[in-house]
């Protein structure tokens, strides 16, 4: 009431309704001092987890119900709690005497021993086998090597069987894991219009390997390259034997005419033609020719018609034969005698057995001469002649040349026996 001067009750002194008592929250503790970093302990999955020590508080099995907060007295000072050291926070007694290797555990890169072996049980792992323990079949091994051995190296001649024909080439079985392929342009020297008729299936052919195996094991082969190689070998043999060949002229240019021999392209210079002034007219004609140059490396084949005429004459000549010709040239060392397309040399020492002051004492230019052949060299085109062997006595040609020339055939028989004796003495 106003008369009494009493004050209304403050809000802080309001009565609290009855109810369960609220738990007082724990007062915040001061920050603990800095601690040393804890030791790391590796726990293996196959080992039981370490049990907490007796000094460490056990964790509650179930979470507690949230506590009801009581009014906080802001003016109350927090109660101080005793500071705990590391020994109390961490139980290090179980790690005494352990090394770093014990803490890190076994090396994971190393294989673990089987559990059975660790327990002392016998191991079931099979023992290592040596090479002698395996079965080895030598024939099967060699057969496997043959199957994988490459067939056909570049430059090798192989025989195969035609197994397929396409528009661009022929497939030939040469014994490898894949057939050889022969392009159309390599099927022969000439022009082939129908491959199927020329190379029917089952036909055996000899080919030259011109390309190594590709990723599929296929090699490139050529019948044309093999034919060219065989042609060069044949031509070189003909040259070595000094043979005269027959060639057909198939073209001309400013320097001469071209021809074909054993599938090879040959050339005859104008200077080696009998009719060099009108060589265009020789196209289509067949000529006899001898070899001037044969070079497979540079593919150069040069022939001569004039040399062929000489070679043809040499084929009909032999040592000891009596021949007749005309003196066409007089040189200080002898006389050149034309024997009908080929010239022979009558050396000054072979004219007479007597000493000559001048070669013209016996023969002059244009005179007919009968002489014996004493030497032949077809390679160089040389023929050595002799008239001294026809004399009855040395110098008879100076006295009666006509008589010696008339009796030359009879005197040649006696001269041949002399030549044979000279050859036997030289041998």
CSV table of C-alpha atoms in Angstrom, one decimal:
chain,number,residue,atom,x,y,z
A,1,UNK,CA,0.0,0.0,0.0
A,2,UNK,CA,1.1,3.6,-0.5
A,3,UNK,CA,0.9,4.5,3.1
A,4,UNK,CA,3.2,1.9,4.2
A,5,UNK,CA,5.8,2.8,1.6
A,6,UNK,CA,6.4,-0.7,0.5
A,7,UNK,CA,8.1,-1.4,-3.0
A,8,UNK,CA,6.7,-3.8,-5.5
A,9,UNK,CA,8.6,-7.1,-5.7
A,10,UNK,CA,11.4,-7.2,-8.3
A,11,UNK,CA,11.4,-9.5,-11.2
A,12,UNK,CA,14.5,-11.3,-9.8
A,13,UNK,CA,12.5,-12.3,-6.7
A,14,UNK,CA,9.7,-13.9,-8.6
A,15,UNK,CA,8.8,-17.3,-7.2
A,16,UNK,CA,10.1,-20.3,-9.3
A,17,UNK,CA,7.5,-22.8,-10.3
A,18,UNK,CA,8.1,-26.3,-8.9
A,19,UNK,CA,9.8,-28.7,-11.2
A,20,UNK,CA,12.8,-31.0,-11.6
A,21,UNK,CA,16.0,-29.5,-10.6
A,22,UNK,CA,18.4,-28.6,-13.5
A,23,UNK,CA,21.9,-29.9,-13.3
A,24,UNK,CA,24.5,-27.2,-13.1
A,25,UNK,CA,26.9,-27.2,-16.1
A,26,UNK,CA,30.5,-27.8,-15.5
A,27,UNK,CA,32.5,-24.6,-15.4
A,28,UNK,CA,34.9,-24.0,-18.3
A,29,UNK,CA,38.4,-25.1,-17.5
A,30,UNK,CA,41.5,-23.0,-18.4
A,31,UNK,CA,43.5,-23.9,-21.5
A,32,UNK,CA,46.0,-26.7,-20.9
A,33,UNK,CA,49.7,-25.9,-21.5
A,34,UNK,CA,51.3,-26.9,-24.9
A,35,UNK,CA,52.1,-30.6,-25.0
A,36,UNK,CA,54.7,-32.5,-27.1
A,37,UNK,CA,53.4,-34.2,-30.3
A,38,UNK,CA,52.1,-37.7,-29.5
A,39,UNK,CA,53.9,-40.8,-30.6
A,40,UNK,CA,52.4,-42.7,-33.6
A,41,UNK,CA,51.5,-46.3,-33.0
A,42,UNK,CA,50.7,-48.5,-36.0
A,43,UNK,CA,48.0,-51.0,-35.4
A,44,UNK,CA,47.9,-54.0,-37.7
A,45,UNK,CA,44.5,-55.2,-38.8
A,46,UNK,CA,45.2,-58.8,-38.0
A,47,UNK,CA,46.2,-57.9,-34.4
A,48,UNK,CA,43.8,-57.1,-31.6
A,49,UNK,CA,43.4,-53.4,-30.8
A,50,UNK,CA,45.3,-52.3,-27.6
A,51,UNK,CA,43.2,-52.2,-24.5
A,52,UNK,CA,43.1,-48.9,-22.6
A,53,UNK,CA,45.3,-48.9,-19.5
A,54,UNK,CA,43.9,-48.8,-16.1
A,55,UNK,CA,44.8,-45.1,-15.7
A,56,UNK,CA,42.8,-44.0,-18.7
A,57,UNK,CA,39.1,-43.4,-18.1
A,58,UNK,CA,36.8,-45.8,-19.9
A,59,UNK,CA,34.4,-44.5,-22.4
A,60,UNK,CA,30.7,-44.5,-21.6
A,61,UNK,CA,28.8,-47.3,-23.3
A,62,UNK,CA,25.9,-45.1,-24.3
A,63,UNK,CA,25.7,-41.3,-24.7
A,64,UNK,CA,24.3,-39.4,-21.8
A,65,UNK,CA,21.1,-37.4,-22.1
A,66,UNK,CA,21.6,-33.8,-22.7
A,67,UNK,CA,21.8,-32.0,-19.3
A,68,UNK,CA,19.6,-29.1,-18.6
A,69,UNK,CA,21.5,-25.9,-18.2
A,70,UNK,CA,21.2,-23.9,-15.0
A,71,UNK,CA,21.4,-20.1,-14.9
A,72,UNK,CA,25.0,-19.0,-15.3
A,73,UNK,CA,26.3,-16.7,-12.7
A,74,UNK,CA,28.4,-14.3,-14.7
A,75,UNK,CA,30.2,-12.8,-11.8
A,76,UNK,CA,31.4,-16.2,-10.5
A,77,UNK,CA,35.1,-16.9,-11.2
A,78,UNK,CA,35.9,-20.3,-12.8
A,79,UNK,CA,37.4,-22.9,-10.5
A,80,UNK,CA,40.9,-23.9,-11.2
A,81,UNK,CA,41.6,-27.5,-12.1
A,82,UNK,CA,44.9,-29.3,-11.5
A,83,UNK,CA,47.3,-29.5,-14.5
A,84,UNK,CA,47.9,-33.1,-15.7
A,85,UNK,CA,51.3,-34.1,-17.2
A,86,UNK,CA,51.9,-36.3,-20.3
A,87,UNK,CA,52.4,-39.4,-18.3
A,88,UNK,CA,48.9,-39.1,-16.9
A,89,UNK,CA,47.4,-38.2,-20.3
A,90,UNK,CA,49.2,-41.0,-22.3
A,91,UNK,CA,50.2,-44.4,-21.0
A,92,UNK,CA,53.7,-44.8,-22.5
A,93,UNK,CA,54.6,-47.7,-20.4
A,94,UNK,CA,53.5,-50.3,-23.0
A,95,UNK,CA,55.9,-48.8,-25.5
A,96,UNK,CA,59.0,-49.0,-23.5
A,97,UNK,CA,61.8,-50.9,-25.2
A,98,UNK,CA,60.3,-50.7,-28.7
A,99,UNK,CA,62.3,-49.5,-31.7
A,100,UNK,CA,61.1,-47.5,-34.7
A,101,UNK,CA,61.1,-50.7,-36.8
A,102,UNK,CA,58.7,-52.2,-34.2
A,103,UNK,CA,56.5,-49.2,-34.4
A,104,UNK,CA,56.4,-49.1,-38.2
A,105,UNK,CA,55.7,-52.8,-38.5
A,106,UNK,CA,56.8,-55.2,-41.3
A,107,UNK,CA,57.8,-54.0,-44.8
A,108,UNK,CA,54.6,-54.2,-47.0
A,109,UNK,CA,56.7,-54.8,-50.1
A,110,UNK,CA,57.8,-58.1,-48.8
A,111,UNK,CA,55.6,-61.1,-49.2
A,112,UNK,CA,54.0,-62.3,-46.0
A,113,UNK,CA,54.5,-65.9,-45.0
A,114,UNK,CA,51.5,-68.0,-45.3
A,115,UNK,CA,49.6,-68.4,-42.1
A,116,UNK,CA,49.9,-72.1,-42.2
A,117,UNK,CA,53.7,-71.8,-42.4
A,118,UNK,CA,53.7,-69.3,-39.5
A,119,UNK,CA,51.7,-71.8,-37.4
A,120,UNK,CA,54.1,-74.5,-38.1
A,121,UNK,CA,51.9,-76.4,-40.6
A,122,UNK,CA,53.4,-78.0,-43.7
A,123,UNK,CA,53.4,-75.8,-46.8
A,124,UNK,CA,51.3,-76.8,-49.8
A,125,UNK,CA,53.1,-74.6,-52.3
A,126,UNK,CA,54.7,-76.7,-55.1
A,127,UNK,CA,58.5,-76.9,-55.2
A,128,UNK,CA,60.3,-75.0,-58.0
A,129,UNK,CA,60.9,-77.1,-61.1
A,130,UNK,CA,64.1,-77.2,-63.1
A,131,UNK,CA,64.4,-77.2,-66.9
A,132,UNK,CA,65.1,-80.9,-66.9
A,133,UNK,CA,61.7,-81.6,-65.2
A,134,UNK,CA,59.8,-80.2,-68.3
A,135,UNK,CA,59.0,-82.3,-71.3
A,136,UNK,CA,61.0,-81.2,-74.3
A,137,UNK,CA,60.2,-82.3,-77.9
A,138,UNK,CA,63.1,-81.4,-80.2
A,139,UNK,CA,61.3,-82.1,-83.4
A,140,UNK,CA,58.3,-80.0,-82.3
A,141,UNK,CA,60.7,-77.2,-81.4
A,142,UNK,CA,62.5,-77.3,-84.8
A,143,UNK,CA,59.2,-77.4,-86.6
A,144,UNK,CA,58.1,-74.3,-84.7
A,145,UNK,CA,61.3,-72.5,-85.8
A,146,UNK,CA,60.7,-73.5,-89.4
A,147,UNK,CA,57.1,-72.1,-89.3
A,148,UNK,CA,58.4,-68.7,-88.1
A,149,UNK,CA,61.5,-68.6,-90.2
A,150,UNK,CA,61.3,-65.9,-92.8
A,151,UNK,CA,61.0,-67.1,-96.4
A,152,UNK,CA,62.6,-65.2,-99.2
A,153,UNK,CA,65.3,-62.6,-98.7
A,154,UNK,CA,66.1,-59.9,-101.3
A,155,UNK,CA,68.1,-61.3,-104.2
A,156,UNK,CA,67.1,-64.9,-103.5
A,157,UNK,CA,65.7,-67.1,-106.3
A,158,UNK,CA,62.7,-69.2,-105.2
A,159,UNK,CA,60.3,-71.5,-106.8
A,160,UNK,CA,56.6,-71.3,-106.1
A,161,UNK,CA,53.1,-72.2,-107.2
A,162,UNK,CA,50.5,-69.7,-108.6
A,163,UNK,CA,47.6,-69.6,-106.2
A,164,UNK,CA,45.7,-66.5,-107.3
A,165,UNK,CA,45.5,-64.0,-110.1
A,166,UNK,CA,44.2,-60.4,-109.7
A,167,UNK,CA,44.0,-57.5,-112.2
A,168,UNK,CA,47.1,-55.9,-110.6
A,169,UNK,CA,49.3,-59.0,-110.2
A,170,UNK,CA,49.8,-62.6,-109.3
A,171,UNK,CA,50.0,-64.4,-105.9
A,172,UNK,CA,52.6,-67.2,-105.6
A,173,UNK,CA,53.0,-69.6,-102.8
A,174,UNK,CA,56.7,-69.7,-102.0
A,175,UNK,CA,56.5,-71.6,-98.7
A,176,UNK,CA,56.2,-68.7,-96.2
A,177,UNK,CA,53.4,-67.9,-93.8
A,178,UNK,CA,52.0,-65.6,-96.5
A,179,UNK,CA,52.2,-65.8,-100.3
A,180,UNK,CA,54.5,-63.6,-102.4
A,181,UNK,CA,53.0,-60.9,-104.6
A,182,UNK,CA,54.2,-60.3,-108.2
A,183,UNK,CA,53.0,-57.0,-109.7
A,184,UNK,CA,51.7,-57.0,-113.2
A,185,UNK,CA,54.7,-55.1,-114.6
A,186,UNK,CA,57.1,-57.6,-113.0
A,187,UNK,CA,55.5,-60.7,-114.6
A,188,UNK,CA,57.8,-60.8,-117.6
A,189,UNK,CA,60.1,-59.0,-120.1
A,190,UNK,CA,57.4,-58.4,-122.7
A,191,UNK,CA,53.9,-57.0,-122.5
A,192,UNK,CA,51.4,-59.4,-120.9
A,193,UNK,CA,47.8,-58.8,-121.9
A,194,UNK,CA,46.1,-61.7,-120.1
A,195,UNK,CA,47.6,-62.7,-116.7
A,196,UNK,CA,45.2,-65.6,-116.2
A,197,UNK,CA,46.2,-67.3,-119.4
A,198,UNK,CA,49.9,-66.7,-118.8
A,199,UNK,CA,49.8,-67.7,-115.1
A,200,UNK,CA,47.1,-70.3,-114.5
A,201,UNK,CA,46.6,-71.6,-111.0
A,202,UNK,CA,49.0,-74.4,-110.1
A,203,UNK,CA,51.7,-73.2,-112.5
A,204,UNK,CA,55.2,-73.5,-111.0
A,205,UNK,CA,57.4,-70.5,-111.6
A,206,UNK,CA,60.9,-69.3,-110.6
A,207,UNK,CA,60.9,-65.8,-109.3
A,208,UNK,CA,63.4,-63.4,-107.7
A,209,UNK,CA,62.6,-61.8,-104.3
A,210,UNK,CA,62.8,-58.0,-104.7
A,211,UNK,CA,61.2,-56.8,-101.5
A,212,UNK,CA,61.5,-57.9,-97.8
A,213,UNK,CA,58.6,-59.2,-95.8
A,214,UNK,CA,56.0,-56.7,-94.7
A,215,UNK,CA,54.0,-56.9,-91.4
A,216,UNK,CA,51.8,-59.7,-92.9
A,217,UNK,CA,54.8,-61.8,-93.9
A,218,UNK,CA,54.3,-61.1,-97.6
A,219,UNK,CA,57.3,-60.5,-99.9
A,220,UNK,CA,57.5,-58.8,-103.4
A,221,UNK,CA,58.7,-61.1,-106.2
A,222,UNK,CA,59.5,-60.6,-109.8
A,223,UNK,CA,59.8,-62.9,-112.8
A,224,UNK,CA,61.0,-60.0,-115.0
A,225,UNK,CA,64.0,-59.2,-112.7
A,226,UNK,CA,65.0,-62.9,-112.7
A,227,UNK,CA,64.8,-63.0,-116.5
A,228,UNK,CA,67.0,-59.9,-116.8
A,229,UNK,CA,69.6,-61.4,-114.5
A,230,UNK,CA,69.6,-64.6,-116.6
A,231,UNK,CA,69.9,-62.6,-119.8
A,232,UNK,CA,72.9,-60.6,-118.6
A,233,UNK,CA,74.6,-63.9,-117.5
A,234,UNK,CA,74.0,-65.4,-120.9
A,235,UNK,CA,75.2,-62.3,-122.8
A,236,UNK,CA,78.4,-62.2,-120.7
A,237,UNK,CA,79.1,-65.8,-121.6
A,238,UNK,CA,78.6,-65.1,-125.3
A,239,UNK,CA,81.0,-62.1,-125.1
A,240,UNK,CA,83.6,-64.3,-123.3
A,241,UNK,CA,83.4,-66.9,-126.1
A,242,UNK,CA,83.7,-64.2,-128.8
A,243,UNK,CA,80.4,-65.2,-130.4
A,244,UNK,CA,78.7,-63.3,-133.2
A,245,UNK,CA,75.0,-62.8,-132.5
A,246,UNK,CA,72.0,-62.0,-134.7
A,247,UNK,CA,70.0,-58.9,-133.6
A,248,UNK,CA,67.0,-57.1,-135.1
A,249,UNK,CA,67.1,-53.3,-135.4
A,250,UNK,CA,64.0,-51.8,-133.8
A,251,UNK,CA,65.0,-48.1,-133.7
A,252,UNK,CA,67.5,-45.4,-134.5
A,253,UNK,CA,68.8,-42.1,-133.3
A,254,UNK,CA,71.5,-39.6,-134.4
A,255,UNK,CA,74.3,-41.7,-132.9
A,256,UNK,CA,73.3,-45.2,-134.3
A,257,UNK,CA,70.6,-47.9,-134.1
A,258,UNK,CA,69.0,-49.8,-131.2
A,259,UNK,CA,68.3,-53.5,-131.1
A,260,UNK,CA,67.1,-56.2,-128.7
A,261,UNK,CA,69.2,-59.2,-127.6
A,262,UNK,CA,67.9,-61.8,-125.0
A,263,UNK,CA,65.3,-59.2,-123.9
A,264,UNK,CA,68.0,-56.6,-123.3
A,265,UNK,CA,68.3,-53.2,-125.1
A,266,UNK,CA,71.4,-53.0,-127.2
A,267,UNK,CA,73.0,-50.1,-129.2
A,268,UNK,CA,75.2,-50.1,-132.3
A,269,UNK,CA,77.1,-46.8,-133.0
A,270,UNK,CA,77.1,-45.5,-136.6
A,271,UNK,CA,80.9,-46.0,-136.7
A,272,UNK,CA,80.4,-49.7,-136.1
A,273,UNK,CA,77.9,-50.2,-139.0
A,274,UNK,CA,78.7,-51.3,-142.4
A,275,UNK,CA,76.2,-48.8,-143.8
A,276,UNK,CA,76.5,-46.0,-141.3
A,277,UNK,CA,75.6,-43.3,-143.7
A,278,UNK,CA,72.1,-44.6,-144.2
A,279,UNK,CA,71.4,-46.2,-140.8
A,280,UNK,CA,67.7,-45.2,-140.8
A,281,UNK,CA,67.1,-47.8,-143.5
A,282,UNK,CA,68.3,-50.6,-141.2
A,283,UNK,CA,65.2,-50.5,-139.0
A,284,UNK,CA,63.5,-53.9,-139.2
A,285,UNK,CA,66.6,-55.7,-140.6
A,286,UNK,CA,68.6,-58.4,-138.9
A,287,UNK,CA,72.4,-57.8,-138.5
A,288,UNK,CA,75.3,-59.9,-137.3
A,289,UNK,CA,77.0,-58.1,-134.3
A,290,UNK,CA,79.8,-58.7,-132.0
A,291,UNK,CA,80.2,-57.4,-128.4
A,292,UNK,CA,82.1,-54.1,-127.7
A,293,UNK,CA,80.9,-53.6,-124.0
A,294,UNK,CA,78.8,-55.6,-121.7
A,295,UNK,CA,78.1,-54.0,-118.3
A,296,UNK,CA,75.2,-55.3,-116.2
A,297,UNK,CA,75.7,-52.7,-113.4
A,298,UNK,CA,75.2,-49.8,-115.7
A,299,UNK,CA,72.9,-51.8,-118.1
A,300,UNK,CA,75.1,-50.9,-121.0
A,301,UNK,CA,75.2,-53.2,-124.0
A,302,UNK,CA,77.2,-51.9,-127.0
A,303,UNK,CA,77.6,-54.0,-130.2
A,304,UNK,CA,79.5,-53.7,-133.5
A,305,UNK,CA,78.6,-54.9,-137.0
A,306,UNK,CA,82.1,-54.4,-138.3
A,307,UNK,CA,83.6,-56.4,-135.5
A,308,UNK,CA,81.1,-59.2,-136.2
A,309,UNK,CA,82.4,-59.4,-139.8
A,310,UNK,CA,85.9,-59.7,-138.5
A,311,UNK,CA,84.9,-62.3,-135.9
A,312,UNK,CA,83.2,-64.3,-138.6
A,313,UNK,CA,86.4,-64.3,-140.6
A,314,UNK,CA,88.4,-65.4,-137.6
A,315,UNK,CA,86.1,-68.3,-137.2
A,316,UNK,CA,87.2,-69.6,-140.5
A,317,UNK,CA,90.9,-69.0,-139.9
A,318,UNK,CA,93.5,-71.1,-138.1
A,319,UNK,CA,97.3,-71.1,-137.4
A,320,UNK,CA,99.3,-72.7,-140.3
A,321,UNK,CA,96.6,-71.8,-142.9
A,322,UNK,CA,97.7,-70.4,-146.2
A,323,UNK,CA,95.8,-67.2,-147.1
A,324,UNK,CA,96.0,-64.7,-150.0
A,325,UNK,CA,95.4,-61.0,-149.8
A,326,UNK,CA,96.4,-57.6,-151.1
A,327,UNK,CA,98.9,-55.1,-149.7
A,328,UNK,CA,97.0,-52.1,-148.5
A,329,UNK,CA,99.6,-50.2,-146.5
A,330,UNK,CA,103.3,-50.2,-146.0
A,331,UNK,CA,104.8,-49.2,-142.7
A,332,UNK,CA,108.4,-49.1,-141.5
A,333,UNK,CA,107.7,-52.1,-139.3
A,334,UNK,CA,105.8,-54.2,-141.9
A,335,UNK,CA,103.0,-54.6,-144.5
A,336,UNK,CA,99.2,-54.6,-143.9
A,337,UNK,CA,97.5,-57.2,-146.1
A,338,UNK,CA,93.7,-57.2,-146.6
A,339,UNK,CA,92.4,-60.7,-146.4
A,340,UNK,CA,88.8,-59.9,-147.4
A,341,UNK,CA,87.3,-57.8,-144.5
A,342,UNK,CA,90.1,-58.3,-142.0
A,343,UNK,CA,93.7,-57.2,-142.1
A,344,UNK,CA,96.8,-59.2,-141.3
A,345,UNK,CA,100.3,-57.8,-140.5
A,346,UNK,CA,103.3,-59.1,-142.4
A,347,UNK,CA,106.1,-58.0,-140.1
A,348,UNK,CA,109.5,-57.0,-141.7
A,349,UNK,CA,111.2,-59.8,-139.8
A,350,UNK,CA,108.8,-62.4,-141.4
A,351,UNK,CA,109.0,-61.3,-145.0
A,352,UNK,CA,112.3,-63.0,-146.0
A,353,UNK,CA,115.2,-64.9,-144.3
A,354,UNK,CA,117.6,-62.3,-145.9
A,355,UNK,CA,118.4,-58.8,-144.7
A,356,UNK,CA,116.2,-56.2,-146.4
A,357,UNK,CA,117.2,-52.7,-147.1
A,358,UNK,CA,113.7,-51.6,-148.0
A,359,UNK,CA,110.4,-53.5,-147.7
A,360,UNK,CA,109.4,-52.5,-151.2
A,361,UNK,CA,112.2,-54.7,-152.6
A,362,UNK,CA,109.9,-57.6,-152.2
A,363,UNK,CA,106.3,-56.3,-152.2
A,364,UNK,CA,104.7,-53.0,-153.2
A,365,UNK,CA,101.4,-51.5,-152.4
A,366,UNK,CA,98.6,-53.3,-154.3
A,367,UNK,CA,100.6,-56.5,-154.8
A,368,UNK,CA,98.9,-59.9,-154.3
A,369,UNK,CA,100.6,-61.9,-151.5
A,370,UNK,CA,100.3,-65.5,-150.3
A,371,UNK,CA,101.3,-66.0,-146.7
A,372,UNK,CA,101.0,-68.4,-143.8
A,373,UNK,CA,99.1,-67.5,-140.6
A,374,UNK,CA,101.4,-67.8,-137.6
A,375,UNK,CA,99.3,-66.2,-134.9
A,376,UNK,CA,95.6,-65.4,-134.3
A,377,UNK,CA,94.1,-63.0,-131.7
A,378,UNK,CA,90.3,-62.7,-132.2
A,379,UNK,CA,89.9,-60.6,-129.1
A,380,UNK,CA,92.1,-57.8,-130.4
A,381,UNK,CA,91.5,-58.7,-134.1
A,382,UNK,CA,95.1,-59.4,-134.9
A,383,UNK,CA,96.5,-61.8,-137.5
A,384,UNK,CA,100.2,-62.4,-137.9
A,385,UNK,CA,101.5,-63.5,-141.4
A,386,UNK,CA,104.7,-65.0,-142.6
A,387,UNK,CA,106.2,-65.4,-146.1
A,388,UNK,CA,109.8,-66.3,-145.1
A,389,UNK,CA,108.7,-69.9,-144.2
A,390,UNK,CA,107.8,-70.4,-147.9
A,391,UNK,CA,111.4,-69.8,-149.1
A,392,UNK,CA,113.5,-72.7,-150.1
A,393,UNK,CA,116.6,-70.8,-149.0
A,394,UNK,CA,116.9,-67.4,-147.2
A,395,UNK,CA,116.4,-64.5,-149.6
A,396,UNK,CA,114.7,-66.5,-152.4
A,397,UNK,CA,111.9,-64.0,-152.5
A,398,UNK,CA,114.4,-61.3,-153.5
A,399,UNK,CA,115.6,-63.5,-156.4
A,400,UNK,CA,112.4,-65.1,-157.8
A,401,UNK,CA,109.2,-63.9,-156.0
A,402,UNK,CA,106.8,-65.2,-158.7
A,403,UNK,CA,108.1,-68.8,-158.3
A,404,UNK,CA,107.7,-68.8,-154.6
A,405,UNK,CA,104.2,-67.5,-154.8
A,406,UNK,CA,103.3,-70.0,-157.5
A,407,UNK,CA,104.6,-73.0,-155.4
A,408,UNK,CA,103.2,-71.6,-152.2
A,409,UNK,CA,100.5,-74.4,-151.6
A,410,UNK,CA,103.2,-77.1,-151.8
A,411,UNK,CA,105.7,-75.2,-149.8
A,412,UNK,CA,103.0,-74.5,-147.1
A,413,UNK,CA,102.9,-78.2,-146.2
A,414,UNK,CA,106.6,-78.2,-145.3
A,415,UNK,CA,106.2,-74.9,-143.5
A,416,UNK,CA,103.5,-76.3,-141.3
A,417,UNK,CA,105.8,-79.1,-140.0
A,418,UNK,CA,108.3,-76.3,-139.1
A,419,UNK,CA,105.6,-74.4,-137.2
A,420,UNK,CA,104.6,-77.5,-135.3
A,421,UNK,CA,108.2,-78.1,-134.3
A,422,UNK,CA,108.4,-74.5,-133.1
A,423,UNK,CA,105.2,-74.9,-131.1
A,424,UNK,CA,106.5,-78.1,-129.5
A,425,UNK,CA,109.8,-76.4,-128.7
A,426,UNK,CA,108.0,-73.5,-127.1
A,427,UNK,CA,105.8,-75.8,-125.1
